[in-house]
Tab-separated table of C-alpha atoms and ligand atoms in Angstrom:
chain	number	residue	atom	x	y	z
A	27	UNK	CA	131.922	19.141	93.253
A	28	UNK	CA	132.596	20.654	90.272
A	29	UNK	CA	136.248	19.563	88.604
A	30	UNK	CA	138.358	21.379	85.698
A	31	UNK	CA	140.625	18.024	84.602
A	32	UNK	CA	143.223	17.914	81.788
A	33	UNK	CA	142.961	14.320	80.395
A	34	UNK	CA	145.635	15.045	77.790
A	35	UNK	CA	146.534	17.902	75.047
A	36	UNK	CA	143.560	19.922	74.410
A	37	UNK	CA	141.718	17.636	76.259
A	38	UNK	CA	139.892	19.541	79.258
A	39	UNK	CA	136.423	18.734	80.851
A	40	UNK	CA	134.294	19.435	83.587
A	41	UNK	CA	133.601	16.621	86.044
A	42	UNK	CA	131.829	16.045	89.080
A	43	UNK	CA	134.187	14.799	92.168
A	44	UNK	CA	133.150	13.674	95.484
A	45	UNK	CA	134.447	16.505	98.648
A	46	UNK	CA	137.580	15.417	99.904
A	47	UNK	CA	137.461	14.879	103.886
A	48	UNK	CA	139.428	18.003	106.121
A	49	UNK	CA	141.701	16.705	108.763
A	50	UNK	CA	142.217	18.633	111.637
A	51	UNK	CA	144.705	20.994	110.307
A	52	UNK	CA	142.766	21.510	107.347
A	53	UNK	CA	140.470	24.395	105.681
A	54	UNK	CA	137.987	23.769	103.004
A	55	UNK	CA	137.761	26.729	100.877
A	56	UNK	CA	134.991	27.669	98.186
A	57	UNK	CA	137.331	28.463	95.116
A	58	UNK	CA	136.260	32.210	93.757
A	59	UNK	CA	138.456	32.531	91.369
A	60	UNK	CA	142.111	31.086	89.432
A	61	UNK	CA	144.291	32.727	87.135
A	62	UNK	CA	145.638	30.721	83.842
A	63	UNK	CA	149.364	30.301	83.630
A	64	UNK	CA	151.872	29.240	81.713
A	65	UNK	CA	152.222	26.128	82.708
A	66	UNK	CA	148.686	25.678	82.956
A	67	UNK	CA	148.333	26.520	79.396
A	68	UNK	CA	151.237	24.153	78.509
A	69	UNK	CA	149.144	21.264	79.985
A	70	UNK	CA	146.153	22.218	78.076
A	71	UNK	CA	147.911	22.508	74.409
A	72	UNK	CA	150.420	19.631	75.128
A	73	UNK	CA	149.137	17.350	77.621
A	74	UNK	CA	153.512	18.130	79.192
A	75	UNK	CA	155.528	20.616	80.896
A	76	UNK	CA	158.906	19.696	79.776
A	77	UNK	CA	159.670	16.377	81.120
A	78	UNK	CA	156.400	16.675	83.263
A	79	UNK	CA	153.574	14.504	81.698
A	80	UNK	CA	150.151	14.076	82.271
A	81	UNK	CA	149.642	10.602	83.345
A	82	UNK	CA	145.878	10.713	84.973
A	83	UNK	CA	143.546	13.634	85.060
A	84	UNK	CA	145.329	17.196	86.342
A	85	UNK	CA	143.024	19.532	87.898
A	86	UNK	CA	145.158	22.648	86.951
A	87	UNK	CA	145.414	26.523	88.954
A	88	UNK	CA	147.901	27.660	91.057
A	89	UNK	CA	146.504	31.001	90.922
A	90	UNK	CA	143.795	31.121	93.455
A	91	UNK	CA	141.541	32.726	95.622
A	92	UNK	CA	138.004	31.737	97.784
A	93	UNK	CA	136.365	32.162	100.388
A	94	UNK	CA	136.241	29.591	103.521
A	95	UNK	CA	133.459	26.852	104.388
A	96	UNK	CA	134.489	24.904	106.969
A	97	UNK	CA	137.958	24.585	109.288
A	98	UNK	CA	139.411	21.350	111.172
A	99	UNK	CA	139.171	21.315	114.955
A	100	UNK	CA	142.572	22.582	114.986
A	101	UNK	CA	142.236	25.844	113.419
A	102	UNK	CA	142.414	29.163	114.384
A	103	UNK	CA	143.995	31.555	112.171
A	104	UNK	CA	140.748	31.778	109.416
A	105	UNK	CA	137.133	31.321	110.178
A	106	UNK	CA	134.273	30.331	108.115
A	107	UNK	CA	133.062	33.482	105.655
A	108	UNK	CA	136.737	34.291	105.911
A	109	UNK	CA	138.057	35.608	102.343
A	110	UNK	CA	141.419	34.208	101.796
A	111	UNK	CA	144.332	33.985	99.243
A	112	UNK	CA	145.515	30.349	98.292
A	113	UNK	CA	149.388	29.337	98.966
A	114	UNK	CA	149.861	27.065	96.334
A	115	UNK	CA	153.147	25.697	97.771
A	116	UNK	CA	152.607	23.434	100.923
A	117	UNK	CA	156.478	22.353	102.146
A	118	UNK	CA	157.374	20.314	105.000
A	119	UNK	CA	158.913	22.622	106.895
A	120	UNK	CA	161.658	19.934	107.974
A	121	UNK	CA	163.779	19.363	105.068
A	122	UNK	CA	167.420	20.715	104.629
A	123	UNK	CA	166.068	23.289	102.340
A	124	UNK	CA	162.706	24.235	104.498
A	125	UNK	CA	165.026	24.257	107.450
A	126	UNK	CA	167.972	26.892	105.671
A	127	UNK	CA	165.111	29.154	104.792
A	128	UNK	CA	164.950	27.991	101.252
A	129	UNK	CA	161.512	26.395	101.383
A	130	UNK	CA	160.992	26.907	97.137
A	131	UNK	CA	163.140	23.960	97.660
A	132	UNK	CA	161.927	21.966	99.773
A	133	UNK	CA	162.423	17.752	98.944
A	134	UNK	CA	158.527	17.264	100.337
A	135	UNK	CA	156.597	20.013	98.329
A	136	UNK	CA	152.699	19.528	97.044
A	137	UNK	CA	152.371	22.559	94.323
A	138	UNK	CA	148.843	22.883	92.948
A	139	UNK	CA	148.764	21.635	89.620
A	140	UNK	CA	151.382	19.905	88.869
A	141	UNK	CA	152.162	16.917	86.987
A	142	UNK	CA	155.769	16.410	88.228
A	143	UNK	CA	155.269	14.267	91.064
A	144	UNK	CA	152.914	11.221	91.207
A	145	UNK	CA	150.220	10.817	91.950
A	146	UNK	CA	149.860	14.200	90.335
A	147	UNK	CA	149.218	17.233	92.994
A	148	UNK	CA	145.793	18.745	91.743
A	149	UNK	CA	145.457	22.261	91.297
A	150	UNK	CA	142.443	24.974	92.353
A	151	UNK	CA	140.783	24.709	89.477
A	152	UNK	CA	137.435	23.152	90.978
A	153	UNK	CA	134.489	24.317	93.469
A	154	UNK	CA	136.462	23.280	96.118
A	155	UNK	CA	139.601	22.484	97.385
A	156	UNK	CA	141.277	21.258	101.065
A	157	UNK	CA	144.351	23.326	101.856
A	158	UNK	CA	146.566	23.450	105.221
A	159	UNK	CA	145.499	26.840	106.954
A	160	UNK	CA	149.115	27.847	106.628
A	161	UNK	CA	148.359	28.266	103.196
A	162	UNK	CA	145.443	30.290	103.634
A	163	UNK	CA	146.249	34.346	104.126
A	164	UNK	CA	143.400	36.358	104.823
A	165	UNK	CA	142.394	39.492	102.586
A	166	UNK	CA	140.008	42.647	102.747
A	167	UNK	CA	136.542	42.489	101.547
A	168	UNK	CA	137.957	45.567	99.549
A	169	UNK	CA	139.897	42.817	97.474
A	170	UNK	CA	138.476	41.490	94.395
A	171	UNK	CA	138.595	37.935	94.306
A	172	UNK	CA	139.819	38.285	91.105
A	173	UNK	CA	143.134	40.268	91.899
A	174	UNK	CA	143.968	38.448	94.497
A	175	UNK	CA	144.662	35.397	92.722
A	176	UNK	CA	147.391	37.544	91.876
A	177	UNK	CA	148.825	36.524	94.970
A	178	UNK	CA	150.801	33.695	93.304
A	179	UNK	CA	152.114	35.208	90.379
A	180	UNK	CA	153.009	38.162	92.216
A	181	UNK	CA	155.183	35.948	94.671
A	182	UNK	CA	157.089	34.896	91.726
A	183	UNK	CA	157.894	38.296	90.418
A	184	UNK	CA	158.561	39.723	93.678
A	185	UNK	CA	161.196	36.766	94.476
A	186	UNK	CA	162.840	37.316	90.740
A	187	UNK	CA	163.737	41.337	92.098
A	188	UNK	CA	164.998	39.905	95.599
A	189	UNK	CA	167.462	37.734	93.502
A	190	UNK	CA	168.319	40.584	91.473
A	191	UNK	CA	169.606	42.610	95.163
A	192	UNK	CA	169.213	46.028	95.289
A	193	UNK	CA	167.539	48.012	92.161
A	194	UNK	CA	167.753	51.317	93.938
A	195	UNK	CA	168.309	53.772	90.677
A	196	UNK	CA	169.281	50.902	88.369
A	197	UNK	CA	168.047	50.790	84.609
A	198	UNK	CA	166.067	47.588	84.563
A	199	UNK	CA	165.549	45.871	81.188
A	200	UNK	CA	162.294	42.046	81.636
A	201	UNK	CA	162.688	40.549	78.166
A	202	UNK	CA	159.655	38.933	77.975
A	203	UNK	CA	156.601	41.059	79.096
A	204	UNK	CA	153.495	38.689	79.867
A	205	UNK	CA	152.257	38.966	82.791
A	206	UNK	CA	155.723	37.780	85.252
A	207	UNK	CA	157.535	40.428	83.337
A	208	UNK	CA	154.630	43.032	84.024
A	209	UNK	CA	154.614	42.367	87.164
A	210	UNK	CA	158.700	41.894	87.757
A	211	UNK	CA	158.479	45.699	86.006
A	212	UNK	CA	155.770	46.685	88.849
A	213	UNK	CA	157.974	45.135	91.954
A	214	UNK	CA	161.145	46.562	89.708
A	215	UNK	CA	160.052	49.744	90.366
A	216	UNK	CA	158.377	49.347	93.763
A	217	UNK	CA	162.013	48.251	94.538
A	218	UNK	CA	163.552	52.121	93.526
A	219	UNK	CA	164.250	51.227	89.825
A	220	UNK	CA	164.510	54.509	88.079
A	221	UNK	CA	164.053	53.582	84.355
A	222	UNK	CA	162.085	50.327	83.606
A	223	UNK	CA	162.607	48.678	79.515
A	224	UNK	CA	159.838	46.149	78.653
A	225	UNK	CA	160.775	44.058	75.716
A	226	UNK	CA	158.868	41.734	73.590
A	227	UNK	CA	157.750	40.753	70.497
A	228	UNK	CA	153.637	41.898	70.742
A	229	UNK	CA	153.012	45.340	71.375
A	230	UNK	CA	149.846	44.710	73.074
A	231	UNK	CA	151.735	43.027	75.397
A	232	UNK	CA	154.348	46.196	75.993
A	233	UNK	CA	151.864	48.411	76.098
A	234	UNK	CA	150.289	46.703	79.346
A	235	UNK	CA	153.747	46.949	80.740
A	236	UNK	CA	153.635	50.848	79.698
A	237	UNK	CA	149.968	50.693	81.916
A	238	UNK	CA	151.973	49.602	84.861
A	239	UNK	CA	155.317	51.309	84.902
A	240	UNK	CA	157.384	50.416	82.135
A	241	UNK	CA	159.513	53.276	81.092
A	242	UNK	CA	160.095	52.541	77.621
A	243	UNK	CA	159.147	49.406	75.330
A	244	UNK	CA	160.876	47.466	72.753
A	245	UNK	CA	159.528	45.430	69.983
A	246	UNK	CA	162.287	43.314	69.796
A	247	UNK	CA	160.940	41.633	66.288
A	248	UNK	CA	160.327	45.376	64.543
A	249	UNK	CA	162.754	47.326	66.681
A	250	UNK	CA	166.033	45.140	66.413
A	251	UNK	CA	168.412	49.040	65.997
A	252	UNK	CA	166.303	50.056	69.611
A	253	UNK	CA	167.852	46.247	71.585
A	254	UNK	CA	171.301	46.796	69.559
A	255	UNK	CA	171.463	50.171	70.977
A	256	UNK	CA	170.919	48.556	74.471
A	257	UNK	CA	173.836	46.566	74.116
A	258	UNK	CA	176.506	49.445	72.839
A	259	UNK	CA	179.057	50.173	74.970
A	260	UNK	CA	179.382	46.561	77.125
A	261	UNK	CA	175.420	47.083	77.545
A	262	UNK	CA	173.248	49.494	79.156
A	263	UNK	CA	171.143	48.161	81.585
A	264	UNK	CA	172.349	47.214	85.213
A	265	UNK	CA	169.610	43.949	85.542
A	266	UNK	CA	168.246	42.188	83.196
A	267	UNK	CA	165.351	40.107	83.935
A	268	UNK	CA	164.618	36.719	81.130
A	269	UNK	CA	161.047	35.696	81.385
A	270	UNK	CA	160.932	35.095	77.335
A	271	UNK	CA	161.727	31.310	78.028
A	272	UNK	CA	163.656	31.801	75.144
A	273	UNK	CA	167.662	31.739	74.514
A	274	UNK	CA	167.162	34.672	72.443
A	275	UNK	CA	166.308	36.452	75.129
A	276	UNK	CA	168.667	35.632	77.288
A	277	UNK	CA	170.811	36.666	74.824
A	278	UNK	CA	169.490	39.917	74.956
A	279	UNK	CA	170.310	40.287	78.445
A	280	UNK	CA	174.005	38.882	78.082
A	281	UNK	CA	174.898	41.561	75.433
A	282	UNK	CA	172.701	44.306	77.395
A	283	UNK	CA	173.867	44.201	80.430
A	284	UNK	CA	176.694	45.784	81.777
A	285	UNK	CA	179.628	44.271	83.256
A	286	UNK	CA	179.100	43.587	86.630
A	287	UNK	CA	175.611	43.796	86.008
A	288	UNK	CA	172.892	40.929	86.909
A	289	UNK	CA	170.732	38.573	85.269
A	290	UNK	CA	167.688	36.812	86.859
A	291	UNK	CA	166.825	33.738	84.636
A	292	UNK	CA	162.866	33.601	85.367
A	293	UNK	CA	161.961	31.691	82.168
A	294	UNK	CA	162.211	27.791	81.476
A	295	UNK	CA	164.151	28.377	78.394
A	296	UNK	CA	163.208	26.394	75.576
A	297	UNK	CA	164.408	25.941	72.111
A	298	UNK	CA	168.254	25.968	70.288
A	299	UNK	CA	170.588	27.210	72.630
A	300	UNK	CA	173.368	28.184	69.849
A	301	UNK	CA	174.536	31.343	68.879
A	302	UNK	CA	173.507	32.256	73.185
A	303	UNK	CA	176.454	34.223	73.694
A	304	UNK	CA	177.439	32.559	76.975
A	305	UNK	CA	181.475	33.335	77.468
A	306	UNK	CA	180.016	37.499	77.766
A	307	UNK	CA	178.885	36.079	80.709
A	308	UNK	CA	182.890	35.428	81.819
A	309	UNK	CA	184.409	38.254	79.705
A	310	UNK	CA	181.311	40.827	81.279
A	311	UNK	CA	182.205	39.058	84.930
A	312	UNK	CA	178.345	39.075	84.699
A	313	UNK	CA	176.103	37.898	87.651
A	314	UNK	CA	173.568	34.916	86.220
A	315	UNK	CA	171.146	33.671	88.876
A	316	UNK	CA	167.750	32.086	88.717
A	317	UNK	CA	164.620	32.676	90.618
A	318	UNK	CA	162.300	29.849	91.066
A	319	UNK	CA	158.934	30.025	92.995
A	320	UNK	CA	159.029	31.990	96.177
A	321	UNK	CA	159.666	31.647	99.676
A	322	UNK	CA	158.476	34.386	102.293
A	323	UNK	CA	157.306	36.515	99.230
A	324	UNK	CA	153.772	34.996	98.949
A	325	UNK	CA	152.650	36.664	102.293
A	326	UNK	CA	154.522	40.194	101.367
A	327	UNK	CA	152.426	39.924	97.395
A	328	UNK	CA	149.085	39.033	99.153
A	329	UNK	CA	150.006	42.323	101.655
A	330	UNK	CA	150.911	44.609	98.787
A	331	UNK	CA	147.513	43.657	97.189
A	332	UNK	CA	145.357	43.880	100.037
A	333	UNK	CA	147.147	47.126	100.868
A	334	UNK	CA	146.413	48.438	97.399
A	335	UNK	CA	150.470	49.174	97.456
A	336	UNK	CA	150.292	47.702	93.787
A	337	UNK	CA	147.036	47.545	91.487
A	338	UNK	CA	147.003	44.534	89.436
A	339	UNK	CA	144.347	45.709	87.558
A	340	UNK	CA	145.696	47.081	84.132
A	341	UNK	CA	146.852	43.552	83.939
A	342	UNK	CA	143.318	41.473	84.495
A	343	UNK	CA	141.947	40.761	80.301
A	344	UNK	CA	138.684	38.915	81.441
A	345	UNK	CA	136.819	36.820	84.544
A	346	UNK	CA	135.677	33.854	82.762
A	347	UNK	CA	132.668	32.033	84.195
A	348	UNK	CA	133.902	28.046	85.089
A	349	UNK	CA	131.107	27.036	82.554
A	350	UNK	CA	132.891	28.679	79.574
A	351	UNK	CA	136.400	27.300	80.660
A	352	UNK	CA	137.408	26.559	77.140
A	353	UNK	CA	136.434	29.962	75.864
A	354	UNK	CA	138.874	31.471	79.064
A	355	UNK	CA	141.977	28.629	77.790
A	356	UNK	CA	141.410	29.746	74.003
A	357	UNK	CA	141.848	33.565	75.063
A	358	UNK	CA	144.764	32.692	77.695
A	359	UNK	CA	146.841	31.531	74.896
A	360	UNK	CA	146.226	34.699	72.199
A	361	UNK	CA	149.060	37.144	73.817
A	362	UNK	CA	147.272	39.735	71.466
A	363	UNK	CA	144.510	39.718	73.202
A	364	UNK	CA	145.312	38.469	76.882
A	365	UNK	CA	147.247	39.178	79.655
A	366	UNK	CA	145.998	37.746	82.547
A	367	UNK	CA	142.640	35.944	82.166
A	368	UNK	CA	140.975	33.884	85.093
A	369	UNK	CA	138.044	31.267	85.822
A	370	UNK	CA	135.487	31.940	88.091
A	371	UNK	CA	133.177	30.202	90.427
B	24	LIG	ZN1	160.788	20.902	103.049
């Protein structure tokens, strides 16, 4: 079977790997198609995530869609032929964390693609993988293949604006508009936000986010008087979202929003935290939380999509054949030209 492995920065290759055997509870799945991520990309440029380093070959996606071969004797919820969305996240389910409803915690977890555990948990990226069938959802030949890998991401943006409670008529400001922050601006709005501020620094960027929703854009490198006027009066904006992964951004949010207001840390924020204007966050009696992963929101993305309840489209740069994988990282990592780009198989 065909393999996408990371060996170490910028070192990616295509290997064959024998299929892995199914156990009873098990689906084999023919992957169609994976979306590069952030983290994904890390791996390829840096061979790390943070403190998460490549020690063996990482298979990466998390992103991921297919279509069903075979099923273990146990099985019943897909069939063969099936088309399915791919749960990256397979919990225990009997954990303190799994057990208080909080499985994006969960002490057990196997996350596709990740270098954080050893042996490394090996992502989608590949002709094949071997899931649980609770991670497989079903979804409508009407479904590209292609948008719903957007399944995962979506989950992600979709949990940020649950831990941001209710948006109903609230000015929302996503510093950092890739494609979490487009799509935090799409479930933003699906959530009854009224006006919806994309910020960034690359205008092709923002003006995807204007595609799906966004209200009004800032270039926050050649529109600094447009984010200072965000932040007159105690600030503007009731939640902020920070996908930027920067402190400067978060920064933006402190001064911008209002006291009383929210912000949803999405971002792993990199960088020099000084000069972060962190004691707003007292004098503002500001509400900081962070969103990580995604619980129940997985299944409600994967409805949404194969509902057409939210079109992923404007946000889908290029389908990259498996065999031109380098060609698909190298545009994955130009923001001016990418927003979401996937392999295909
Ligand atoms: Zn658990």
């Amino acid at each position: 079977m065909l393999n996408c492995e990371i060996h170490g920065a910028l070192d990616l290759r295509l290997a064959e790997r024998p299929a892995e055997p199914l156990a009873p509870t098990q689906v084999r799945v023919a992957v169609k198609a994976v979306g590069i991520c952030g983290s994904d990309l890390h791996y390829y440029r840096h061979g790390r995530v943070g403190d998460f380093v490549i020690r063996a070959p990482l298979t990466p996606g998390h992103e991921a869609s297919g279509q069903v071969i075979e099923v273990g004797a146990q099985v019943s919820s897909v069939k063969p032929g099936d088309r399915v969305a791919l749960n990256p996240s397979r919990t225990c389910g009997v954990c303190r964390f799994c057990r208080a409803g909080a499985s994006n915690h969960c002490e057990n977890v196997h996350f596709f693609g990740s270098a954080s555990r050893w042996p490394h948990m090996q992502g989608a990226m590949r002709e094949q993988v071997v899931v649980e069938a609770t991670q497989c959802l079903a979804v409508p030949d009407a479904l590209s293949f292609e948008r719903a890998a957007f399944g995962e991401p979506l989950a992600v943006a979709l949990h940020a604006v649950q831990e941001a409670g209710s948006l109903l008529g609230k000015t929302v400001m996503v510093v950092g508009a890739g494609p979490i922050g487009a799509l935090i601006l799409m479930a933003a709005k699906l959530a009854g936000a009224s006006r919806l501020i994309a910020v960034d620094i690359v205008d092709e960027t923002l003006a995807a986010c204007t595609r799906v929703g966004a209200t009004r854009t800032i270039n926050a490198a050649t529109e600094p008087d447009a984010l200072q006027a965000l932040a007159a009066d105690k600030g503007q904006v009731d939640a902020s979202f920070e996908v930027s992964g920067h402190y400067d951004g978060l920064a933006h949010c402190i001064r911008s929003t209002r006291p009383r207001g929210t912000i949803v840390q999405v971002g792993t924020l990199g960088g020099n935290s000084e000069g972060c204007p962190f004691n707003q966050v007292m004098v503002k009696s500001l509400h900081l939380v962070g969103s990580f992963r995604f619980v129940d929101e997985y299944a409600w993305a994967v409805d949404y999509l194969s509902r057409g309840l939210l079109d992923v489209s404007p946000l889908l740069t290029e389908a990259v054949p498996v065999a031109r994988v380098h060609d698909a990282f190298a545009l994955a990592a130009d923001r001016h030209r990418a927003m979401k780009v996937l392999v295909t198989f």
